[in-house]
Coordinates of C-alpha atoms in Angstrom, one line a residue:
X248 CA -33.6 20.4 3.7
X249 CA -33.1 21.8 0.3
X250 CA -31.3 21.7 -2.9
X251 CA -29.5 25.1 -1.7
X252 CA -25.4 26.9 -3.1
X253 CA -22.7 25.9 -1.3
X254 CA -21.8 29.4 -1.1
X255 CA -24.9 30.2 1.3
X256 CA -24.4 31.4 4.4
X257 CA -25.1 29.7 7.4
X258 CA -28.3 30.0 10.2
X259 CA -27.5 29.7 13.3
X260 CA -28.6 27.1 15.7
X261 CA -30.1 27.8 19.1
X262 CA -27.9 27.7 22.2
X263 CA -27.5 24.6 24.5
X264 CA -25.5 24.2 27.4
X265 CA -24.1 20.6 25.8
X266 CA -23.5 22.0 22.4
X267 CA -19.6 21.9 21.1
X268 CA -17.1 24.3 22.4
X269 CA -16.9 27.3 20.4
X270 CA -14.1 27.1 17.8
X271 CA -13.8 30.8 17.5
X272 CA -13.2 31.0 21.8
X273 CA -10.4 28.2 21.9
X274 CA -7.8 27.5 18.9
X275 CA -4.6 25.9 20.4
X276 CA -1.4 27.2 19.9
X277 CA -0.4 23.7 18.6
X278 CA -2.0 25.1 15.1
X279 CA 0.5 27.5 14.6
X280 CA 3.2 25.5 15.5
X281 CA 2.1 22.5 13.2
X282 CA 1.5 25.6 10.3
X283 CA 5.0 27.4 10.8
X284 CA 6.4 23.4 10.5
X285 CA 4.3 23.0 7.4
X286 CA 6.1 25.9 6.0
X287 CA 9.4 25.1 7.1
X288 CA 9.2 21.3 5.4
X289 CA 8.1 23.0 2.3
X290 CA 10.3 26.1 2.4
X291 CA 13.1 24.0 0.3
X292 CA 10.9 24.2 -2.6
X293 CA 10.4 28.0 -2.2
X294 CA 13.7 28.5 -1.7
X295 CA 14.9 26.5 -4.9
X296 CA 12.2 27.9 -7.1
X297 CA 14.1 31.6 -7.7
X298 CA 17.4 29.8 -8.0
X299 CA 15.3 27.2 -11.1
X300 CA 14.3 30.4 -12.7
X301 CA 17.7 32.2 -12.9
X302 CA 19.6 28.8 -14.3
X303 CA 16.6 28.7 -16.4
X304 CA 17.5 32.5 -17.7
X305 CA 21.1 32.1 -17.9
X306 CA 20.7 28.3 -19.9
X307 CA 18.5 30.4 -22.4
X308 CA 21.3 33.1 -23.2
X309 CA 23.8 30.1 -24.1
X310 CA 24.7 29.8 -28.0
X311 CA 25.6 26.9 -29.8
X312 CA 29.1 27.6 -29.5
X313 CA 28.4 28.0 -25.6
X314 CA 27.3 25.1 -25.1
X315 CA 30.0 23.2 -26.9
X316 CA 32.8 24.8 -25.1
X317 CA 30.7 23.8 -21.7
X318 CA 30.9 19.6 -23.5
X319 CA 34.5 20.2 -24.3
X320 CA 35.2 21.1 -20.6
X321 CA 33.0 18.1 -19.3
X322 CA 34.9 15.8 -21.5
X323 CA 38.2 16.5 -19.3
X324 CA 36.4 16.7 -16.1
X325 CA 36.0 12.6 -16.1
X326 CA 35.6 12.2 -12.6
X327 CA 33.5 15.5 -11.6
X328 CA 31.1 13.6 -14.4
X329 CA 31.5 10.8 -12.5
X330 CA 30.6 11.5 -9.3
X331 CA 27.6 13.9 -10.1
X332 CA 25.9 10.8 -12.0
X333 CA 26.4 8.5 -9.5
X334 CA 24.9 10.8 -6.7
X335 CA 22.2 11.4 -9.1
X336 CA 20.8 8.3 -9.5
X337 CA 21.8 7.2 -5.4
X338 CA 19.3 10.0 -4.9
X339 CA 16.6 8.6 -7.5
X340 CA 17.1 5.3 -6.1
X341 CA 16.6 6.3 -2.8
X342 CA 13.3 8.1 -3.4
X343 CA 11.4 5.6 -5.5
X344 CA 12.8 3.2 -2.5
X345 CA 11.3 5.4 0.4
X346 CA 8.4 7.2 -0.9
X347 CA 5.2 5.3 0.3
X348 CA 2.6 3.5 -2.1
X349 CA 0.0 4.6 -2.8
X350 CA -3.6 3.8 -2.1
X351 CA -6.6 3.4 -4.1
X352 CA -10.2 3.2 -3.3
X353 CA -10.9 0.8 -6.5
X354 CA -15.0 1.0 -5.1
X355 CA -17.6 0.5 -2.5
X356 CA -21.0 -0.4 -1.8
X357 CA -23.4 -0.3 0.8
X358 CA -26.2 -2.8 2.1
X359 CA -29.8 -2.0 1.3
X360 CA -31.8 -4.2 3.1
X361 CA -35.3 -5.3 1.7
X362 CA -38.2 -3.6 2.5
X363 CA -39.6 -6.4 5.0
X364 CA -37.3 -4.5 7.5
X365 CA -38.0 -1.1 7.5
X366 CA -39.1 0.8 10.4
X367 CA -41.4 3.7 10.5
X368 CA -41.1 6.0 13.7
X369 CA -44.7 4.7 13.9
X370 CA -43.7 0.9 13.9
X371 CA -40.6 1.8 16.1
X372 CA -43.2 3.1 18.6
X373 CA -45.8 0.4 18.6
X374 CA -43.0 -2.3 19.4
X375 CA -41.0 -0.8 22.1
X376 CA -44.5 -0.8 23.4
X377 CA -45.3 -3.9 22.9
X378 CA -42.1 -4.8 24.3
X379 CA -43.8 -4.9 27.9
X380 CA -40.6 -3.4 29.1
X381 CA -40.4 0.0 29.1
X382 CA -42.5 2.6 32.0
X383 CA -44.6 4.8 30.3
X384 CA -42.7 7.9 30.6
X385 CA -39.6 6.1 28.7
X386 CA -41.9 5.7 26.1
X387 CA -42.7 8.9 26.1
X388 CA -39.0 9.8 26.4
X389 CA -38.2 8.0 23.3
X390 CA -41.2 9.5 21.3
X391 CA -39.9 12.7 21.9
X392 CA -36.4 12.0 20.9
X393 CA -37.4 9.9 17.7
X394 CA -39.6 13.4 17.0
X395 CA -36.1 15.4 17.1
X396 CA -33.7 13.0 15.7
X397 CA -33.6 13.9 12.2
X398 CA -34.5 9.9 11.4
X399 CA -37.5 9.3 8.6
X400 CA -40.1 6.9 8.0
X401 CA -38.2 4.7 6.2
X402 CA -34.7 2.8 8.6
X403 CA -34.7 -0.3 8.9
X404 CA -33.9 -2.2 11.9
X405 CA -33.1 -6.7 12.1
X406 CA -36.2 -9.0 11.7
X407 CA -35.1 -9.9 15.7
X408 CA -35.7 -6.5 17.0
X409 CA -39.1 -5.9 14.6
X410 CA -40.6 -9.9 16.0
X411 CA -44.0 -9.7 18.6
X412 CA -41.9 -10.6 20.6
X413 CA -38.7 -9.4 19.9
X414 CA -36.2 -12.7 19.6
X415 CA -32.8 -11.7 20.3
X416 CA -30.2 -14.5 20.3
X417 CA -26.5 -15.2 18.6
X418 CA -28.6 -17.0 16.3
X419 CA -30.9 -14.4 15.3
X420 CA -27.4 -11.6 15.4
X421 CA -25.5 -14.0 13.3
X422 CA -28.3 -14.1 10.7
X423 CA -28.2 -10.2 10.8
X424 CA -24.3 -10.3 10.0
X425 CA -24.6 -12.7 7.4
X426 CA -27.2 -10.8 5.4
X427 CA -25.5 -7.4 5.8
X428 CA -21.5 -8.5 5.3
X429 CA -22.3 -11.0 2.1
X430 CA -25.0 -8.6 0.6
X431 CA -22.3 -5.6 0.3
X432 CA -19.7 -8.0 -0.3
X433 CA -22.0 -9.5 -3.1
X434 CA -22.2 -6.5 -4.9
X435 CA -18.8 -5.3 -4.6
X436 CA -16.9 -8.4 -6.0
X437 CA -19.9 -7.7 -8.6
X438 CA -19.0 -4.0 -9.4
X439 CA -14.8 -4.8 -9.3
X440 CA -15.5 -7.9 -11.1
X441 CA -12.8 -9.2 -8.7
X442 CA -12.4 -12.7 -7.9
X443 CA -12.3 -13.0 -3.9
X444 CA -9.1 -15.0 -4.1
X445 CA -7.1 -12.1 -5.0
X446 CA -8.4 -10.5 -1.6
X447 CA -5.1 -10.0 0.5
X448 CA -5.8 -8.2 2.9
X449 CA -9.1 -7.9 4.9
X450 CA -10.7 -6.1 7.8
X451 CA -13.3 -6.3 9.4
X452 CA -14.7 -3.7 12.1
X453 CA -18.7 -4.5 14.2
X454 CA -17.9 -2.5 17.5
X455 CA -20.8 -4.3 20.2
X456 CA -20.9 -8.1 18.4
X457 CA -18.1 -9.7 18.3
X458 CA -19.0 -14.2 18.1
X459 CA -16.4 -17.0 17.7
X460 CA -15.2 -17.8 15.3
X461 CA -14.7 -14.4 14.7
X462 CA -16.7 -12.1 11.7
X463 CA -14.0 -12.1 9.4
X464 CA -13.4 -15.9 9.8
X465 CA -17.7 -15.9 8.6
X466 CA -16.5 -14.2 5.5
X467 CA -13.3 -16.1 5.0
X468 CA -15.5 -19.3 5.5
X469 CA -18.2 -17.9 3.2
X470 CA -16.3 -16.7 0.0
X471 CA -13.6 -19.1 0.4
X472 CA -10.5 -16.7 0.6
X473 CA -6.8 -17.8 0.7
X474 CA -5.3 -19.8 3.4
X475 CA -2.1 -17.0 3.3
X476 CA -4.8 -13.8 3.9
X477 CA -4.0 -11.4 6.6
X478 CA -7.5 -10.8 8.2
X479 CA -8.0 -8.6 11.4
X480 CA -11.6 -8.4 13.5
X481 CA -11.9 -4.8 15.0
X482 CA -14.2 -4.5 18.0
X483 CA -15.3 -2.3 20.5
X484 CA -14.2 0.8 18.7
X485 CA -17.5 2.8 18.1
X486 CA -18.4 4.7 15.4
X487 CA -15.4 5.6 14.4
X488 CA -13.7 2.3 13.6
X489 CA -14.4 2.2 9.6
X490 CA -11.6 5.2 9.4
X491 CA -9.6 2.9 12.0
X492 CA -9.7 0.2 9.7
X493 CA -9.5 2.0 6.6
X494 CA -5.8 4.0 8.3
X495 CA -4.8 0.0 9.1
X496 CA -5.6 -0.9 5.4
X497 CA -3.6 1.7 4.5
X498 CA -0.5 0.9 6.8
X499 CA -0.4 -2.6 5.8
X500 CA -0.4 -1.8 1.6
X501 CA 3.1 0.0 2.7
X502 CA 4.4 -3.6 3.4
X503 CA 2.4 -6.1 0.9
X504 CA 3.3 -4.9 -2.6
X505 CA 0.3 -5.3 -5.3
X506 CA -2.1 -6.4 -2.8
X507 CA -6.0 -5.8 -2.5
X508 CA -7.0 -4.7 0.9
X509 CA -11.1 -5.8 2.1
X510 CA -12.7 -3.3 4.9
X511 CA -16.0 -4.2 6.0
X512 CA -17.8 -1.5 8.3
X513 CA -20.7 -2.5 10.2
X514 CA -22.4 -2.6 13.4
X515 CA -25.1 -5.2 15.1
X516 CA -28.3 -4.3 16.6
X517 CA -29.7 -7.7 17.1
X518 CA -27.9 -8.1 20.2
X519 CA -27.4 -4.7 21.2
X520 CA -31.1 -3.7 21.6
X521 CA -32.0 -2.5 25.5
X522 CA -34.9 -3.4 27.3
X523 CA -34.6 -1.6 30.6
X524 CA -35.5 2.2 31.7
X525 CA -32.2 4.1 32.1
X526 CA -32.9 7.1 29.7
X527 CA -28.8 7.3 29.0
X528 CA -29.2 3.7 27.2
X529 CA -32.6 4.5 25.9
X530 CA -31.2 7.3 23.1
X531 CA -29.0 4.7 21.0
X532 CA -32.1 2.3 20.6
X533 CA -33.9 5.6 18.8
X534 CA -31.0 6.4 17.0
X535 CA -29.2 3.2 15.7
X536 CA -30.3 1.5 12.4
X537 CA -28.9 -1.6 10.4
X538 CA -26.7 -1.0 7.7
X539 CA -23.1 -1.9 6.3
X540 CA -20.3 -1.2 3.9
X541 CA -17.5 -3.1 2.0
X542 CA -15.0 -1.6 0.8
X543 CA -12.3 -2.5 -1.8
X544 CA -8.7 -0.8 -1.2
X545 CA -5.7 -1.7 -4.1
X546 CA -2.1 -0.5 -4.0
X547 CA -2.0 -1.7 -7.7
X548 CA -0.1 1.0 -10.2
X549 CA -2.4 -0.6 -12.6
X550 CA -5.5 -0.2 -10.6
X551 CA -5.2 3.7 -10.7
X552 CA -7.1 4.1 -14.2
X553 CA -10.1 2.4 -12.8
X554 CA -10.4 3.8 -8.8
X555 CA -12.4 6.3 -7.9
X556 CA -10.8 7.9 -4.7
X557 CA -6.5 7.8 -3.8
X558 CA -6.4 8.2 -0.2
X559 CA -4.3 11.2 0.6
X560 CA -4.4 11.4 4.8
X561 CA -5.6 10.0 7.8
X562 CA -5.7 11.5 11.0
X563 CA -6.7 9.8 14.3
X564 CA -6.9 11.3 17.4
X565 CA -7.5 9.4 20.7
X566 CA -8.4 11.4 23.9
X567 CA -8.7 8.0 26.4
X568 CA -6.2 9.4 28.4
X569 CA -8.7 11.9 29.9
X570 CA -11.3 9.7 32.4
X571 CA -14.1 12.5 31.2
X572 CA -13.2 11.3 27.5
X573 CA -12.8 7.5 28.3
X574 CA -16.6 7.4 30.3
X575 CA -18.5 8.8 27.9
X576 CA -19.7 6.5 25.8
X577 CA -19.9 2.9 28.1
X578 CA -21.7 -0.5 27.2
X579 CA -22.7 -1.4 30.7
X580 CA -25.3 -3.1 32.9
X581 CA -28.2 -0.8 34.5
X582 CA -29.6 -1.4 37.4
X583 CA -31.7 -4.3 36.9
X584 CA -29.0 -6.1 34.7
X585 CA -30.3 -5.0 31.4
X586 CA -27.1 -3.8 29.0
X587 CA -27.0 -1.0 27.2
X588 CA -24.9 1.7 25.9
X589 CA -25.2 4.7 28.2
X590 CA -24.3 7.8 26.4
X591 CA -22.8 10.7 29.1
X592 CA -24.5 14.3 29.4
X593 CA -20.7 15.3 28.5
X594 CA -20.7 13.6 25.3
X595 CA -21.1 16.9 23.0
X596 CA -18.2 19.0 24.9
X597 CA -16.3 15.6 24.8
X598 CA -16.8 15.5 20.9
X599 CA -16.0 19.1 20.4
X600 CA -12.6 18.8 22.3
X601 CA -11.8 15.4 20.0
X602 CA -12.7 17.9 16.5
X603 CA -10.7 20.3 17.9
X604 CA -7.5 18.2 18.6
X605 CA -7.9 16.2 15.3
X606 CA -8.8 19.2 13.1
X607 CA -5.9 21.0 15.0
X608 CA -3.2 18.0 13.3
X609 CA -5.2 17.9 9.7
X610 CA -5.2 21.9 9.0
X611 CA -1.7 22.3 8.0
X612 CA -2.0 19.3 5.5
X613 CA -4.9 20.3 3.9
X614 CA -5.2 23.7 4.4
X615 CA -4.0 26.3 1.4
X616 CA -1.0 28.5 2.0
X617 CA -3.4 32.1 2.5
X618 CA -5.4 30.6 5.4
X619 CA -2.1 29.5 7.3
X620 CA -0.6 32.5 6.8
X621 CA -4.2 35.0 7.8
X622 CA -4.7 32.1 10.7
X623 CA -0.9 33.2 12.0
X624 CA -1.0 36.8 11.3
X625 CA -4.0 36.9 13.4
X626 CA -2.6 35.3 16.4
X627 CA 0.4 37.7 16.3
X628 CA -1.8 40.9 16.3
X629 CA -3.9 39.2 18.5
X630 CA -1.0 37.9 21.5
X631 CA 2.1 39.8 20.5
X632 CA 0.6 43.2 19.3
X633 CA -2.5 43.3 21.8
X634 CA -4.9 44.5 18.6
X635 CA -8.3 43.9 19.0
X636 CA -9.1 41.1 16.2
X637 CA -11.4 38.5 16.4
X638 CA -9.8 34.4 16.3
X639 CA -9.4 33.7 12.4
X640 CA -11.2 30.6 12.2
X641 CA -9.7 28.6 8.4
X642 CA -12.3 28.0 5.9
X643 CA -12.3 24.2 5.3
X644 CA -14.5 24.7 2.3
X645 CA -11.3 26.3 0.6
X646 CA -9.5 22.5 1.5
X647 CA -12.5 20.5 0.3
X648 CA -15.5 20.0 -2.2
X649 CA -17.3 17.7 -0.3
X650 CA -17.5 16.2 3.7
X651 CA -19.3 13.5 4.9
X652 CA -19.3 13.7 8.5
X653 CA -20.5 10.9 10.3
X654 CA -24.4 10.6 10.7
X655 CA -24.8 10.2 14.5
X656 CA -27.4 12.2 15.1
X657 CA -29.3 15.7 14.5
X658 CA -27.4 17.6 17.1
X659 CA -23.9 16.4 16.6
X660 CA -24.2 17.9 12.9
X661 CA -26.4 21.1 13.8
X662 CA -23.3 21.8 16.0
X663 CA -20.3 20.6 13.3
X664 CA -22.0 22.9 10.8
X665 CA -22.2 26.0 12.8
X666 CA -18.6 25.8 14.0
X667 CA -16.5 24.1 10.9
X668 CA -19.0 27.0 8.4
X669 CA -20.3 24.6 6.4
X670 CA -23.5 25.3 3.8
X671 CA -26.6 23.4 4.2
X672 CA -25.2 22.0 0.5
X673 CA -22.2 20.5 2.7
X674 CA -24.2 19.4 5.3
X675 CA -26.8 17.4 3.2
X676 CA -25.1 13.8 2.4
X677 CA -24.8 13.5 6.6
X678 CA -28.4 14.9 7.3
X679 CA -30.0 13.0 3.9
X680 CA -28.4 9.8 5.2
X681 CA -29.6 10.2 8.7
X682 CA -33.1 11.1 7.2
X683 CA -33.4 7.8 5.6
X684 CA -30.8 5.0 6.7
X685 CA -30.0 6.6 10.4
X686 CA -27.3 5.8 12.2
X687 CA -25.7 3.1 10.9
X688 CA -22.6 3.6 13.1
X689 CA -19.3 3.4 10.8
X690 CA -21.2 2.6 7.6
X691 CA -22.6 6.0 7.5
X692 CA -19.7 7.6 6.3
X693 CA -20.2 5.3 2.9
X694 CA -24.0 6.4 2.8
X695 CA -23.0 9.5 2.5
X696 CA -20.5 9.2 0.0
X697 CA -22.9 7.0 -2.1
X698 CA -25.3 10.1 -1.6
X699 CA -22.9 12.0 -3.0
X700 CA -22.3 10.2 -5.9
X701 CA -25.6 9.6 -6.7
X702 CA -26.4 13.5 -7.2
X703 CA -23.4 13.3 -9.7
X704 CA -21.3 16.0 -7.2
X705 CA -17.8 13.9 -7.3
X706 CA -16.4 15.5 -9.8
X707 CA -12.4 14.6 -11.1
X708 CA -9.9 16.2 -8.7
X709 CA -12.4 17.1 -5.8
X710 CA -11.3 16.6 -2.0
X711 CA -13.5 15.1 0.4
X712 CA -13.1 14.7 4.2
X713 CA -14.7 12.1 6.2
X714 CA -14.9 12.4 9.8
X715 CA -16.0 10.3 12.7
X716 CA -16.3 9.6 16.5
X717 CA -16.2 7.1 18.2
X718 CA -16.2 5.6 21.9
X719 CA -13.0 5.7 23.8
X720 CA -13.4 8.8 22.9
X721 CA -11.7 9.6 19.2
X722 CA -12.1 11.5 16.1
X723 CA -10.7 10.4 13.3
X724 CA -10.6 11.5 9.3
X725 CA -9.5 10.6 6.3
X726 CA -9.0 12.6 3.4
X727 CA -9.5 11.5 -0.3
X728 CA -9.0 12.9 -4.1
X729 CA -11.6 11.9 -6.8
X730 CA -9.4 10.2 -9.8
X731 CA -12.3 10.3 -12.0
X732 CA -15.8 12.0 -12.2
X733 CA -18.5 9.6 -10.8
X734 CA -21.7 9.2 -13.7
X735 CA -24.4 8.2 -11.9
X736 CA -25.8 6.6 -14.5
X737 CA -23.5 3.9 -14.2
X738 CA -23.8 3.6 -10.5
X739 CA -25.2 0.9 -8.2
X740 CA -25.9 2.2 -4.5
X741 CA -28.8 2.2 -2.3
X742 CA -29.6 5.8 -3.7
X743 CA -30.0 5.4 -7.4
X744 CA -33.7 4.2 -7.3
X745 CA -34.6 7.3 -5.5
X746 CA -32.4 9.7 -5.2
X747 CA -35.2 12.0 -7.0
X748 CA -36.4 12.7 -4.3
X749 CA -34.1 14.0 -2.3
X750 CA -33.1 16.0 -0.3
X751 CA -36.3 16.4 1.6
X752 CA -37.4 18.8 4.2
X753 CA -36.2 17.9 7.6
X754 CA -38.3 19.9 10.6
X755 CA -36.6 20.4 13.8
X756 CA -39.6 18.6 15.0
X757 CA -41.3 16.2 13.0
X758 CA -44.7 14.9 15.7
X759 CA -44.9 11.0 15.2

């Protein structure tokens, strides 16, 4: 990987009989629909715009004696006055009343853990070895995946999991929680310079560890909140829950006025760590790395001058309906009792159809006027007029500056760039934060963004797109604006004391 333009064109990736569907071979009608209703709901404006411009014109030819001959006529028009006014401000009324509030991403930070628990490839090896658990061949199986993965030398994983022998136990995943929730929250209330009693609202999400009392009781307990909060503990959502939690953050600001909303996105490998010799299980223990997020959400007027982000949509798509879609992704027993999550050979078309369905409901928000328009045009030469013309496919780098996509692992993202267009520039938060965090499950998404802001991209007014997947199976994004350009300088995230050197070069295949 390389500093490269965000203009450049994309390579290629090899075929693979479980890559995504492609895009270009299956757009669903649904698009056009949702983009003809995008037009229509904004066709009021069009149509009042010409009529603006002529009372504009005709106001401008008035002369003072004009315009007191149209006062003299008001004056004996009492009522007409009347009436106008009060409909007036009914209208106003009703609009400040209805429209929703706003939300603010005030800031976030992410948990570095300290050096003691990083993980080489090398280290990863020599203790799944020493394990005593896993048939040589598994071994081999998991070398060969960790080679392709995309993950460097330098994830870390829990002190549990990294023991000769490992210790897994509620203690030893507790201890894990603790250090990852309280260190991001730590430096968050330290960056806000917020006092955690004005927390209203707070979330949190761990999808495979969930203990009693509960992880946002831990941090309740811990920082001492409000006995009035409204707390919520998300689990068994995958990857995908921090944009869950962030679209319930986001619900529940419509209906507590001048509140501060918590999220905390994490996941637990502690507990979560399998010991048996069913390859499906085997590929999340190469993948999955220990990390967190906390972020602070405000629906505070007066917290606009000092957020980073407004959040402008989310878009969640669920595909659990569909048994294919449901079994994909499955924490489960093998066959000698150890549990694991197995992960489906139909996981990538799974994903694809998921993108496709979510992307389908978030193009005619984001998407500029000229692609709906040469996205419809298209289909009617195509299906009405029987012309030869290849699917238009929208550019999403016309909708957004930036996209963190979520970091689950190397094939996922070869696949999102080829079919969504993006630039190896694009691509480079995920694959930079898979390089040296991995997956961190739906923490990654913050990575990224920290990434982001550390190679002082985020610019004032810039759009960024998060995505991410998750068992169950959904997709799900969120869509934010940048309400200030982001100085690194004045930046804390687990980037800044080394973001020099990145990106780095990222082989296909990388030999351990």
């Amino acid at each position: 990987m390389f500093e490269s333009n965000p203009n450049k064109p994309l390579i290629p990736s090899s075929s693979s009989s479980r890559k995504l569907p492609d895009f270009k071979q299956s757009v669903k009608l649904k698009y056009v629909k949702l983009g003809y209703h995008y037009l229509i709901t904004h066709g009021m404006y069009l149509f009042l715009s010409p009529i603006v411009v002529v009372m504009a014109a005709q106001l401008s030819t008035f002369s003072l004696q004009g315009l007191y001959d149209l006062w003299d006529h008001l004056r004996f028009n009492v009522i007409s006055v009347i009436v106008c006014s009060t409909l007036l401000v009914f209208l106003s009324t009703l609009y400040f009343l209805t429209r929703p509030r706003s939300v603010y991403l005030v800031d976030f930070s992410c948990y570095k853990p300290e050096d003691a628990r990083k993980c080489s490839r090398l280290i990863f090896m020599d203790r799944s070895q020493s394990a005593g658990t896993f048939k040589e061949e598994n071994l081999e199986f998991q070398r060969k995946i960790l080679e392709r993965s995309g993950l460097g030398e330098s994830t870390y994983l829990p002190e549990a999991v990294l023991r000769v022998p490992p210790n897994p136990s509620m203690e030893e995943a507790r201890k894990e929680a603790q250090m990852v929730m309280f260190g991001a929250l730590d430096q968050l209330f330290e960056k806000t310079r917020l006092k955690p009693k004005d927390i209203g609202i707070l979330i949190v999400n761990c999808s495979l560890f969930n203990p009693t009392p509960s992880l946002s009781a831990m941090v309740i307990n811990h920082y001492k909140l409000r006995g009035n909060i409204v707390s919520y503990n998300l689990g068994g959502m995958g990857c995908s829950a921090g944009l869950i939690s962030i679209d319930l953050a986001k619900d529940l600001l419509q209906v507590h006025p001048n509140s501060y909303a918590l999220v905390i996105s994490m996941e637990n490998i502690t507990l979560n760590w399998y010991f048996g010799n069913e390859r499906s299980m085997l590929v999340s223990n190469c993948l999955f790395r220990m990390g967190g997020a906390a972020i602070l959400l405000s629906n505070k007027r007066s917290d606009r001058h000092r957020s980073k982000y407004r959040l402008v949509h989310t878009v969640r798509t669920h595909k659990g309906a569909d048994d294919k879609c449901f079994s994909c992704v499955t924490q489960q027993e093998d066959s000698t009792g150890n549990i694991g999550v197995s992960l489906s050979k139909d996981l990538m078309a799974v994903a694809g159809d998921a993108l496709k369905t979510n992307i389908t409901t978030l193009g005619p928000l984001v998407l500029p006027m000229s692609e709906q328009l040469l996205f419809f045009a298209t289909l009617v030469g195509r299906k009405l007029l029987k012309m030869k013309l290849k699917p238009y496919i929208p550019d999403f780098t016309l909708a957004f500056e930036h996209f963190c996509i979520h970091a689950g692992g190397r094939a996922v993202l070869d696949e999102l760039e080829k079919n969504l267009k993006l630039s190896d520039w694009h691509m480079e938060p995920s694959r930079m934060t898979l390089n040296r965090f991995g997956n961190t499950s739906s923490s990654s998404l913050w990575y990224e963004l920290a990434y982001t802001e550390a190679k002082g991209r985020m610019k004032k007014g810039d759009r960024m797109w998060q995505i991410a997947f998750g068992s169950g199976f959904k997709c799900n994004s969120a869509v934010w604006k940048a309400l200030q350009t982001i100085n690194p300088a004045k930046e804390k995230n687990p980037w800044m004391d080394e973001i020099d050197q990145f990106p780095v070069n990222v082989p296909k295949v990388s030999a351990i």
